[in-house]
Coordinates of C-alpha atoms and ligand atoms in Angstrom, one line a residue:
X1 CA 125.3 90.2 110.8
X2 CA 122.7 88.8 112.1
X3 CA 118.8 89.8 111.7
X4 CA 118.7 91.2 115.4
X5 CA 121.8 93.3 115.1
X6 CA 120.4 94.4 111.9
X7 CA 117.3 95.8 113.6
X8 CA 118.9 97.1 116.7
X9 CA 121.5 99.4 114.1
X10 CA 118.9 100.6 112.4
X11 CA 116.5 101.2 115.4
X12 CA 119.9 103.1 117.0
X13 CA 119.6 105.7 113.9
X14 CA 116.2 106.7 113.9
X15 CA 116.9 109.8 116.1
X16 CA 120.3 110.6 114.2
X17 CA 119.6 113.9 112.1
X18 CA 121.9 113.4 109.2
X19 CA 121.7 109.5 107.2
X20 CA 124.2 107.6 109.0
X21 CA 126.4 104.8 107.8
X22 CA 125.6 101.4 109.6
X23 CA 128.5 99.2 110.2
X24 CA 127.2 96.0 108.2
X25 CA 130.2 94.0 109.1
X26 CA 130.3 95.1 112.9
X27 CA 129.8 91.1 114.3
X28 CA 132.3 89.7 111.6
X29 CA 130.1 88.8 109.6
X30 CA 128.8 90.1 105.8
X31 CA 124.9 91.3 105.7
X32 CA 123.4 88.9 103.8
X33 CA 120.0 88.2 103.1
X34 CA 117.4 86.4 105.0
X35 CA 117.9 82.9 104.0
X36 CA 121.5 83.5 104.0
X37 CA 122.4 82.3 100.9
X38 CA 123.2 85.4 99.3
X39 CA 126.3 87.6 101.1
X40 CA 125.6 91.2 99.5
X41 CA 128.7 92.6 97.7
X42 CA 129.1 95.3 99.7
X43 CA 129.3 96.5 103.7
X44 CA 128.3 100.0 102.9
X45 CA 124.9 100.3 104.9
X46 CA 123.0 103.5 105.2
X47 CA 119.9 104.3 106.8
X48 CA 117.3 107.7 106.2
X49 CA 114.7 108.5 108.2
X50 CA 113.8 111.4 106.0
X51 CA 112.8 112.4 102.7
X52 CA 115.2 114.9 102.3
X53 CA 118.0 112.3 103.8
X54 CA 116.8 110.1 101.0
X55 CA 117.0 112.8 98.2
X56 CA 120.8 114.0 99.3
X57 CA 122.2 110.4 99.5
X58 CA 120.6 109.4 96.4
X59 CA 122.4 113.3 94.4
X60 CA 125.7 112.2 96.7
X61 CA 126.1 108.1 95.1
X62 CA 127.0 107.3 92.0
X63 CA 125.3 104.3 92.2
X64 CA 123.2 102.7 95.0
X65 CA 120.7 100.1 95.9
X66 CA 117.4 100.5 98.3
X67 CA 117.3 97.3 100.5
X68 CA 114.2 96.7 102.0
X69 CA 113.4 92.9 104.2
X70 CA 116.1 91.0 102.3
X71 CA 113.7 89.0 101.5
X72 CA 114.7 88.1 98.3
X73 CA 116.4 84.6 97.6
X74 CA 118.4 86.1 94.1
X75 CA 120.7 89.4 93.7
X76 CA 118.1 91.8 92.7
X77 CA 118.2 93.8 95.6
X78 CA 122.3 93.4 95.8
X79 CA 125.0 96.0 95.5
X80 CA 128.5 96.5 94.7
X81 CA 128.9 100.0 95.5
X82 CA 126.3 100.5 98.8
X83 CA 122.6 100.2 100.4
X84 CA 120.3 103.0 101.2
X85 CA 117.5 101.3 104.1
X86 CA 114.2 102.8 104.9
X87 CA 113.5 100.6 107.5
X88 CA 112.9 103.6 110.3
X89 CA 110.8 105.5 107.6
X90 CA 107.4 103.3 108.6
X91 CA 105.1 105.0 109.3
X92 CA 101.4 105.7 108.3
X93 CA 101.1 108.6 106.2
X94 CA 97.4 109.4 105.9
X95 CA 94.4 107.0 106.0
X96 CA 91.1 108.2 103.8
X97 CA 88.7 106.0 104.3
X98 CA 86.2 108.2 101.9
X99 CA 88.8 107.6 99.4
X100 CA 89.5 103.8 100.7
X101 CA 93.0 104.4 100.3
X102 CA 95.8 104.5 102.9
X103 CA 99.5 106.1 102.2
X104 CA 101.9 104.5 104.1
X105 CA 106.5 105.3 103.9
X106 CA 108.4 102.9 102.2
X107 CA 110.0 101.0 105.3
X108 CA 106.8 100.2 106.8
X109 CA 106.2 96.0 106.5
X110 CA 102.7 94.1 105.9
X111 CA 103.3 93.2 109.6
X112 CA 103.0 96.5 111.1
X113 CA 100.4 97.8 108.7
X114 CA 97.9 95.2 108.6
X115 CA 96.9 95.1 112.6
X116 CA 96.5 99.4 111.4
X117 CA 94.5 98.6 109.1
X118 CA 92.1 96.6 111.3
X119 CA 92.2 99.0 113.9
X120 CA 90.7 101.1 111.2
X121 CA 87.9 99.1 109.8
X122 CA 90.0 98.7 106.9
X123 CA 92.2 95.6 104.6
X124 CA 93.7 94.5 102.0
X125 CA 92.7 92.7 99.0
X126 CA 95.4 89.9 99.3
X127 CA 98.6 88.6 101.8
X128 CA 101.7 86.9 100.5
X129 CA 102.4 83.9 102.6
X130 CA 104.4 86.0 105.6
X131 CA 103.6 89.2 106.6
X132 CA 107.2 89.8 107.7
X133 CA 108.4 91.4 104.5
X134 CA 108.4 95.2 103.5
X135 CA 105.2 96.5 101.5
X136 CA 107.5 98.3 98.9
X137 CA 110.1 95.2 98.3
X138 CA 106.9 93.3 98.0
X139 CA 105.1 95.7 95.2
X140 CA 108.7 96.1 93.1
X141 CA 109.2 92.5 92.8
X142 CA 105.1 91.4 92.0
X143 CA 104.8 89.3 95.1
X144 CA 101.5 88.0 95.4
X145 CA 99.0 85.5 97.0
X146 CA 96.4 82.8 96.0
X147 CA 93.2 83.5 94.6
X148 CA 91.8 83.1 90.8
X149 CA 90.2 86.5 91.4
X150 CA 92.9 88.0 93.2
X151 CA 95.8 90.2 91.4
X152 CA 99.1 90.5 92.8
X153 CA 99.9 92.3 96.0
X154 CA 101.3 95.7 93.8
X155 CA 98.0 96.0 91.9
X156 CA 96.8 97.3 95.2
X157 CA 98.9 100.2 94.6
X158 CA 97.4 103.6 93.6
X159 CA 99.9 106.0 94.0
X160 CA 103.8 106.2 94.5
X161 CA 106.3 108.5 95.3
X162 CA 109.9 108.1 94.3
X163 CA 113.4 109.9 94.3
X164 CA 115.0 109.2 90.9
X165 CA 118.1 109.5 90.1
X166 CA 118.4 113.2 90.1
X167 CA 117.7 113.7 93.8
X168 CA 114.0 114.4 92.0
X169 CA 110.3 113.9 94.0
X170 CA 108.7 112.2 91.3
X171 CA 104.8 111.5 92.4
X172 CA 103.0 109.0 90.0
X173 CA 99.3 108.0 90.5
X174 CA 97.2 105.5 88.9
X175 CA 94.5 108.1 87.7
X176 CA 97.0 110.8 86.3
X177 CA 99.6 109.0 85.0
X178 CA 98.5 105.7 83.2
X179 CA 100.8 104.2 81.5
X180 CA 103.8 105.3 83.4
X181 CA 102.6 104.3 86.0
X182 CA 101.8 101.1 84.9
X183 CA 105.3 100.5 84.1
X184 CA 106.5 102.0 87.6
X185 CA 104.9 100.0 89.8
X186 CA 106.5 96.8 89.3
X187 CA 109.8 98.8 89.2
X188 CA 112.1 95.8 90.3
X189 CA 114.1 98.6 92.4
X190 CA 115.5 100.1 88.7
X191 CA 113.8 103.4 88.9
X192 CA 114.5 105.0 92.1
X193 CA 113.8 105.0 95.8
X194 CA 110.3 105.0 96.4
X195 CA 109.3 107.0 99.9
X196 CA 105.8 106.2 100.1
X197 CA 103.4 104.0 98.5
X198 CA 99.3 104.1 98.6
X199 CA 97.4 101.0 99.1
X200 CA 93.3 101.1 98.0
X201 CA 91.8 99.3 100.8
X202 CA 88.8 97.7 101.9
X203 CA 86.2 97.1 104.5
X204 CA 87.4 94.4 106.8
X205 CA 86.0 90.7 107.0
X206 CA 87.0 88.0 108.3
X207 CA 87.7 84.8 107.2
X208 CA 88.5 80.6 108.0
X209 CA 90.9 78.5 107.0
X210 CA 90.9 75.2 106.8
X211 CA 93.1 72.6 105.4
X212 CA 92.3 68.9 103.4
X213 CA 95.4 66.4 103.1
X214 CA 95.8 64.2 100.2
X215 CA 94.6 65.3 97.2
X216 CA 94.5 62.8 94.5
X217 CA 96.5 64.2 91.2
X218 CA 93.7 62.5 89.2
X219 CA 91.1 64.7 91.1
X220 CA 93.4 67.7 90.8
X221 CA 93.5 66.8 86.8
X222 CA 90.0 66.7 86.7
X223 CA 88.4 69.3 88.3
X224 CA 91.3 72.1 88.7
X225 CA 89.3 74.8 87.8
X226 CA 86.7 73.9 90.6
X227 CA 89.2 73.6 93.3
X228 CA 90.9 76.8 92.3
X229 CA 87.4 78.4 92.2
X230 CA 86.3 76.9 95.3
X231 CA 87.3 79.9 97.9
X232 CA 88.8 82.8 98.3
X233 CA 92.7 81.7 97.9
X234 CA 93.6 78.2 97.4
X235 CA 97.1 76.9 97.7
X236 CA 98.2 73.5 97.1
X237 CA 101.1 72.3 98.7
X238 CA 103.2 68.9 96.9
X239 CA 106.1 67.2 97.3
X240 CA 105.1 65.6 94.1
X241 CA 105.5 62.0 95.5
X242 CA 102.5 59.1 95.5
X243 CA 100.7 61.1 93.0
X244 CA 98.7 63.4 95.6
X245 CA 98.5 67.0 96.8
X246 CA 99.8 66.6 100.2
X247 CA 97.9 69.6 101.3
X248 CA 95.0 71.8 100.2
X249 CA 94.8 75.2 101.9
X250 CA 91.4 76.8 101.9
X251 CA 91.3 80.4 102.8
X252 CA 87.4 81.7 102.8
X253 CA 85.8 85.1 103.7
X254 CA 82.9 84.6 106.0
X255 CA 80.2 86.9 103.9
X256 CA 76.8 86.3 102.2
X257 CA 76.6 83.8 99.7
X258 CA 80.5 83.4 99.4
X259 CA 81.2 81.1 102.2
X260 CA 83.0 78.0 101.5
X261 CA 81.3 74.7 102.4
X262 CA 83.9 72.4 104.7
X263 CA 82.8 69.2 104.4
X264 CA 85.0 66.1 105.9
X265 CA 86.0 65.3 101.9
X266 CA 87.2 67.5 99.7
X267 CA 87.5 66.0 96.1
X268 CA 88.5 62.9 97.6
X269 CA 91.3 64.8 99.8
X270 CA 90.3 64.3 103.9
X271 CA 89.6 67.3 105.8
X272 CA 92.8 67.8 108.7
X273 CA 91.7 67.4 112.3
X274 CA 94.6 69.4 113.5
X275 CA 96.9 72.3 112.4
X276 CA 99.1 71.3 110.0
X277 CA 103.0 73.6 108.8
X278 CA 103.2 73.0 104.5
X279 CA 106.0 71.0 105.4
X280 CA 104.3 68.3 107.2
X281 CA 107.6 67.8 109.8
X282 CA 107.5 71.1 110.8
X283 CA 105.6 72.7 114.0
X284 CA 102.1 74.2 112.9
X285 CA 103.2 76.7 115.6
X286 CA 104.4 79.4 113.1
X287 CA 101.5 78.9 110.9
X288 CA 98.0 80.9 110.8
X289 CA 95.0 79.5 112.5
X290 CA 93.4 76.6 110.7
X291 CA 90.4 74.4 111.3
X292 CA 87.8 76.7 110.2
X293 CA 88.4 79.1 113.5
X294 CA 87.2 82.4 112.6
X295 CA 89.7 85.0 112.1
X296 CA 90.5 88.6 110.9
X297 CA 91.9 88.7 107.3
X298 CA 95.3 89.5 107.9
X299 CA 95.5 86.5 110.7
X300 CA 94.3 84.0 107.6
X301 CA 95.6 85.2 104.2
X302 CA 99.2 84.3 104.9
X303 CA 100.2 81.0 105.9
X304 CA 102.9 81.9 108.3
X305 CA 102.4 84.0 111.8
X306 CA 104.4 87.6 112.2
X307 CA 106.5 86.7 115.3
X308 CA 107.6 83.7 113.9
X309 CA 110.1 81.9 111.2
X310 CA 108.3 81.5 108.2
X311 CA 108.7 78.7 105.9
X312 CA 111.6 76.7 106.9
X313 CA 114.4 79.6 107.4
X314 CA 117.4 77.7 106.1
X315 CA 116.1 77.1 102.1
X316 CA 116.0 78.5 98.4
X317 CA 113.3 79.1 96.6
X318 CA 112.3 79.3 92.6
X319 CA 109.0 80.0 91.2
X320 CA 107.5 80.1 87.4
X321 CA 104.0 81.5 86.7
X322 CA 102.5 79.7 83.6
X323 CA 98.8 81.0 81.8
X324 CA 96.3 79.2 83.7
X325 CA 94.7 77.7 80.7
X326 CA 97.9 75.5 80.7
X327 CA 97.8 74.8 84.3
X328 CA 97.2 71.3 84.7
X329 CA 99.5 70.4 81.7
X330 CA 102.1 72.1 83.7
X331 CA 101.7 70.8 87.1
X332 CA 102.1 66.8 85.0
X333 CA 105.2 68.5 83.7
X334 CA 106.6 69.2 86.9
X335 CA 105.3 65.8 88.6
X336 CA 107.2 63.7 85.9
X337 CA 110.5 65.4 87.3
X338 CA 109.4 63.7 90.7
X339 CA 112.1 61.7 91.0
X340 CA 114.8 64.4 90.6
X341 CA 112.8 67.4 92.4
X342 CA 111.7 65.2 95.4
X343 CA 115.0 64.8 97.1
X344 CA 116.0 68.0 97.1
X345 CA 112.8 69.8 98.0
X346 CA 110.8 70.9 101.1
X347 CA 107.5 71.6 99.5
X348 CA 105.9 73.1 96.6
X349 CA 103.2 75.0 96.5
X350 CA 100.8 75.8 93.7
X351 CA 98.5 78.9 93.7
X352 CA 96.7 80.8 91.0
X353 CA 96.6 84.7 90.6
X354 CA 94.2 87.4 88.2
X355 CA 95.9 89.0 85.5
X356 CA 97.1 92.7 86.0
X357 CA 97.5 95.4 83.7
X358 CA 101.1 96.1 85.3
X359 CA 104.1 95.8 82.8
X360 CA 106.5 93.9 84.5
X361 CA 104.2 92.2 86.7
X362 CA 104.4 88.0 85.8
X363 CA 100.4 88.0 85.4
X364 CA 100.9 91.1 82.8
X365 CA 97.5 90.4 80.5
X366 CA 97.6 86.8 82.0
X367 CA 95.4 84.9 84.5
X368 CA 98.3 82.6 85.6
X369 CA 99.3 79.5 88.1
X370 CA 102.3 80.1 89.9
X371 CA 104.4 76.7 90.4
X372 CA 107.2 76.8 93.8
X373 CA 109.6 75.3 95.5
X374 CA 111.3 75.3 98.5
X375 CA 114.2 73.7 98.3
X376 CA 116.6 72.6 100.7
X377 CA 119.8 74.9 100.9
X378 CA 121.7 73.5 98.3
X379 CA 122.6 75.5 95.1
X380 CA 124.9 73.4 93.2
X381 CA 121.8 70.6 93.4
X382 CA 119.2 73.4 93.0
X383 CA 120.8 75.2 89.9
X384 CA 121.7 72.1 88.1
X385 CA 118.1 71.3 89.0
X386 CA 116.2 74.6 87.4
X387 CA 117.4 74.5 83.6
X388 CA 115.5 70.8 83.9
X389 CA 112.5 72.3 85.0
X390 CA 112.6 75.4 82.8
X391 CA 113.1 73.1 80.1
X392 CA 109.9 71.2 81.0
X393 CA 107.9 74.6 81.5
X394 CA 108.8 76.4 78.5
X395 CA 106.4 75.2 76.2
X396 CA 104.0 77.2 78.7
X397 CA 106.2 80.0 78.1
X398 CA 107.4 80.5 82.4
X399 CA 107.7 84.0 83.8
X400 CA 110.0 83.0 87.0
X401 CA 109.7 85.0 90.0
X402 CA 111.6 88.1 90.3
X403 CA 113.0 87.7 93.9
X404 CA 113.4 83.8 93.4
X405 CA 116.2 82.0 92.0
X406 CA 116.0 81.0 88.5
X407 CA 118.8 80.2 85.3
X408 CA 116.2 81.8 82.7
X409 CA 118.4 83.2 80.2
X410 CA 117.8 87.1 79.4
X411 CA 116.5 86.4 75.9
X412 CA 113.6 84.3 77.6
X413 CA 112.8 86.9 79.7
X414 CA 112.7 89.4 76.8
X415 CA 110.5 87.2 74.8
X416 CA 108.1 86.8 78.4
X417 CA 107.9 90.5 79.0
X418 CA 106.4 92.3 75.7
X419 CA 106.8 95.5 77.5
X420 CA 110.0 95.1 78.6
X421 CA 111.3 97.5 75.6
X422 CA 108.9 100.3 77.2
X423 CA 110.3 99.5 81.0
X424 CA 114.0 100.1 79.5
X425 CA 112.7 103.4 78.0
X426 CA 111.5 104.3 81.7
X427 CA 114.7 103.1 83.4
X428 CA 116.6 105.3 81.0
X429 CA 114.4 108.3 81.4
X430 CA 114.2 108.2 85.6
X431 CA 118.1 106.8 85.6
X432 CA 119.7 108.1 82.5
X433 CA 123.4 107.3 83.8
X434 CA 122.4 103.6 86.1
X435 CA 122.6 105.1 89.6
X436 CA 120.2 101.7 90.2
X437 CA 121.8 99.7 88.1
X438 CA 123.0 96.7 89.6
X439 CA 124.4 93.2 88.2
X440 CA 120.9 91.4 88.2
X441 CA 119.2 94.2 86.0
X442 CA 122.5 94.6 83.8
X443 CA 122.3 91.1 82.8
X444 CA 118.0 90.0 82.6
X445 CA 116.5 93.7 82.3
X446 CA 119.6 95.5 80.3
X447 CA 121.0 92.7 78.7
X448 CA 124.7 93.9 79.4
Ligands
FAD501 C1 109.9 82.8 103.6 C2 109.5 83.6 102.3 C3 108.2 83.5 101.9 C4 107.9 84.2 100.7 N1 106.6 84.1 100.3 C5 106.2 84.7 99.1 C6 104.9 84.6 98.6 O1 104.0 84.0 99.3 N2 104.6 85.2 97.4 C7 105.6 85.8 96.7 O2 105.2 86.3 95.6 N3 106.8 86.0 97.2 C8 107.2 85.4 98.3 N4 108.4 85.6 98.8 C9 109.4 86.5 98.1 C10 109.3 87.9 98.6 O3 108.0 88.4 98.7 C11 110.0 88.9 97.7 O4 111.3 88.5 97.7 C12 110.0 90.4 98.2 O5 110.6 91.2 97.2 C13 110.5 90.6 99.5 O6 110.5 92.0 99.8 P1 111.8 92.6 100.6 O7 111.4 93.9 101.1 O8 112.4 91.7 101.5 O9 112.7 92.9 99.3 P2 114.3 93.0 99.2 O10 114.9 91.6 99.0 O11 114.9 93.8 100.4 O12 114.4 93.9 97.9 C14 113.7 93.4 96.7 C15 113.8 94.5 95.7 O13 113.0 95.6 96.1 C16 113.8 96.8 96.0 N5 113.4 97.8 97.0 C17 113.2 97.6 98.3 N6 112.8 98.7 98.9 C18 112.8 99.7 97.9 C19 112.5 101.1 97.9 N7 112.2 101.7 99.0 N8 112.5 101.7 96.7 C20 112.8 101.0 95.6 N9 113.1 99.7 95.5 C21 113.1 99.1 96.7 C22 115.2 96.3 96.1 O14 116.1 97.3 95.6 C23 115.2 95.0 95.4 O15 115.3 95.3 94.0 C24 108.8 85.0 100.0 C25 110.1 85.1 100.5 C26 110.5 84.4 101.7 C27 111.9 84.6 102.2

């Protein structure tokens, strides 16, 4: 099926009273997700546009999965038994400004929210790289930005409310509820169906980007902590060849005393004179304004436009988070593998991100550097590929990605995640019987 098909479907059931099955297969083809390297296991498709739609599919499955952008590149978010999508549900719920808070429903996407938001007066703290995916399947999975002093997108969150596996409204806040909440946030879809999320927001502010090509590595080795610390978010995008950063992206917020200062060189890297895509042979067209052109935060932080194909469209991705005190060790790592990452890869990008108090979050009690590829759509290269680079990394101990592909074994994860033994005990107590179960959390969360 393809992405438009998928949207009008769903659009078609918004009005329908009772949750309606979607024919997934109706063009021939399997629903798969967005790269379209992963065919879901299953053409049973439903779509709520209520709470109370949500809470009597969930009591009438025996098991089910919530599918939000399909954004994912691995089968976290896959099912053998059938979907439950929120899509229609996207609206925003309430907006307190006092409070600096906004409640949104769980279908709604960074893309419809943000230009809300700034209609309000109000943002975020941080922006993934594309807006296009969903603000819940971004939280449950820990996506996050760049920025040493910016957490992950789901430590915005302040409040939840789910349907566990009972049919049960389950309402969990930040305040009130501590540690479960802690554990719930980063819920990798195991928990329940969450309806609605609340962001804390932010006063607006605008920001400019601008980008620096060719970064020497030696630069990079030497002063990694003041690049990283030189802005607001600061990705670095590599193909790992010549021994340079083929791209610096500097993202600033125009505001007193915490401007960044362009100036032609950049550690030796050469300020662009034109708008540049991470994958240099790619049109700039999809990507944010660059060249210093002021701009409103959500037009900046990611890299790619809403509107347009982010990335490259056709790829895989992987990704391993490292402690940032073994950054730059890792980064060599990786760039001795040059010769057999290079050909298969589009770009890498390298981006740091504040630790977080979140239990299943990557950057759990860690400042961290997150290393990633985009690879060209190739698995049997890519996944003979990964166990070569997680060999390399796991002297830094890599948490990979949880909506990225990776051939971490479940005893590495265990050994990553200290709280994992406290997730379980939440998985068993909101889903005694595995109504979310599915075969990516049986074999890394459950260890079936
Ligand atoms: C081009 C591209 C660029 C990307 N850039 C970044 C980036 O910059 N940083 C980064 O960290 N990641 C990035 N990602 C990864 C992406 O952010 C994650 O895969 C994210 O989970 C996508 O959200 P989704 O809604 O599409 O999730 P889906 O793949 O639809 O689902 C992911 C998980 O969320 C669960 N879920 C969804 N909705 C609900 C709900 N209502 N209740 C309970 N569980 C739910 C699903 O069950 C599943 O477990 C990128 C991906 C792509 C394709």
């Amino acid at each position: 099926m393809t992405k438009r098909m998928f949207i009008r479907l769903l659009a078609a059931i918004v009005a329908a009273p009772v949750i309606m099955r979607l024919l997934a297969w109706a063009g021939g083809e399997r629903l798969k997700n967005w790269a379209g390297n992963l065919e879901y296991s299953t053409d049973r498709l439903y779509a709520a546009t209520s709470l109370q739609q949500v809470q009597d599919h969930v009591k009438s499955e025996n098991r089910l999965k919530a599918l939000g952008t399909r954004h994912c590149f691995n089968n976290i978010a896959d099912s053998k038994d059938g979907f439950l999508s929120l899509k229609a549900m996207n609206d925003v719920i309430a907006i307190d400004p006092a409070a600096r808070r906004v409640t949104v429903a769980a279908g709604i996407t960074y893309g419809q929210l943000c230009p809300y938001l700034e209609g309000k007066g109000f943002a975020l703290h941080n922006l993934a790289s594309l807006p296009h995916i969903s603000v819940v399947g971004a939280c449950t999975t820990a996506t996050h930005g760049s920025g040493e002093k910016n957490g992950n997108l789901s430590t915005a969150v302040s409040g939840l409310q789910m349907v566990t596996a009972s049919g049960d409204v389950l309402k969990l806040s930040r305040e009130r509820d501590e540690e479960t909440f802690r554990g719930a946030v980063v819920g990798l879809g195991a928990l329940g169906v969450i309806t609605e999320i609340t962001l804390e927001i932010q006063p607006t502010f605008t920001m400019r980007q601008y980008v620096y090509e060719n970064l020497p590595l030696s630069a990079l080795k030497d002063h990694f902590d003041e690049i990283e610390s030189s802005a607001y978010s600061v990705s670095l995008f590599t193909d790992w060849q010549k021994q340079r950063i083929n791209e610096v992206w500097i993202k600033s917020r125009v505001e007193p005393g915490a401007a960044f200062d362009s100036t032609p060189d950049f550690f030796g890297a050469k300020r662009a004179t034109r708008n540049l895509h991470p994958i240099a042979e790619l049109s700039a067209e999809n990507c944010t304004e660059q060249m210093g052109v002021l701009g409103p935060w959500y037009e900046r932080l990611p890299h790619f436009r809403m509107g347009f194909t982010p990335s490259a469209g056709k790829e895989l991705q992987s990704e391993y988070f490292v402690p940032r005190q073994h950054a730059v060790e890792a980064i060599l790592a990786v760039e001795r593998l040059r010769d057999q990452v290079s050909p298969h890869l589009l770009i890498s990008e390298i981006r740091a991100i504040a630790a977080d108090q979140l239990w299943m979050s990557p950057c759990y009690e860690q400042r961290s550097v997150a290393i990633h590829f985009t690879w060209r759509q190739d698995w049997p290269v890519v996944s003979k590929l990964l166990p070569i680079i997680e060999k390399e990394l796991a002297p830094f101990h890599p948490r990979p990605h949880w909506g990225k592909l990776s051939t971490m074994s479940p005893t590495a994860l265990k050994d990553a995640y200290k709280r994992m033994p406290d997730f379980l005990g939440l998985c068993r107590k909101y889903d005694p019987r595995g109504k979310f179960r599915n075969e990516f959390l049986n074999k890394n969360i459950f260890g079936d």
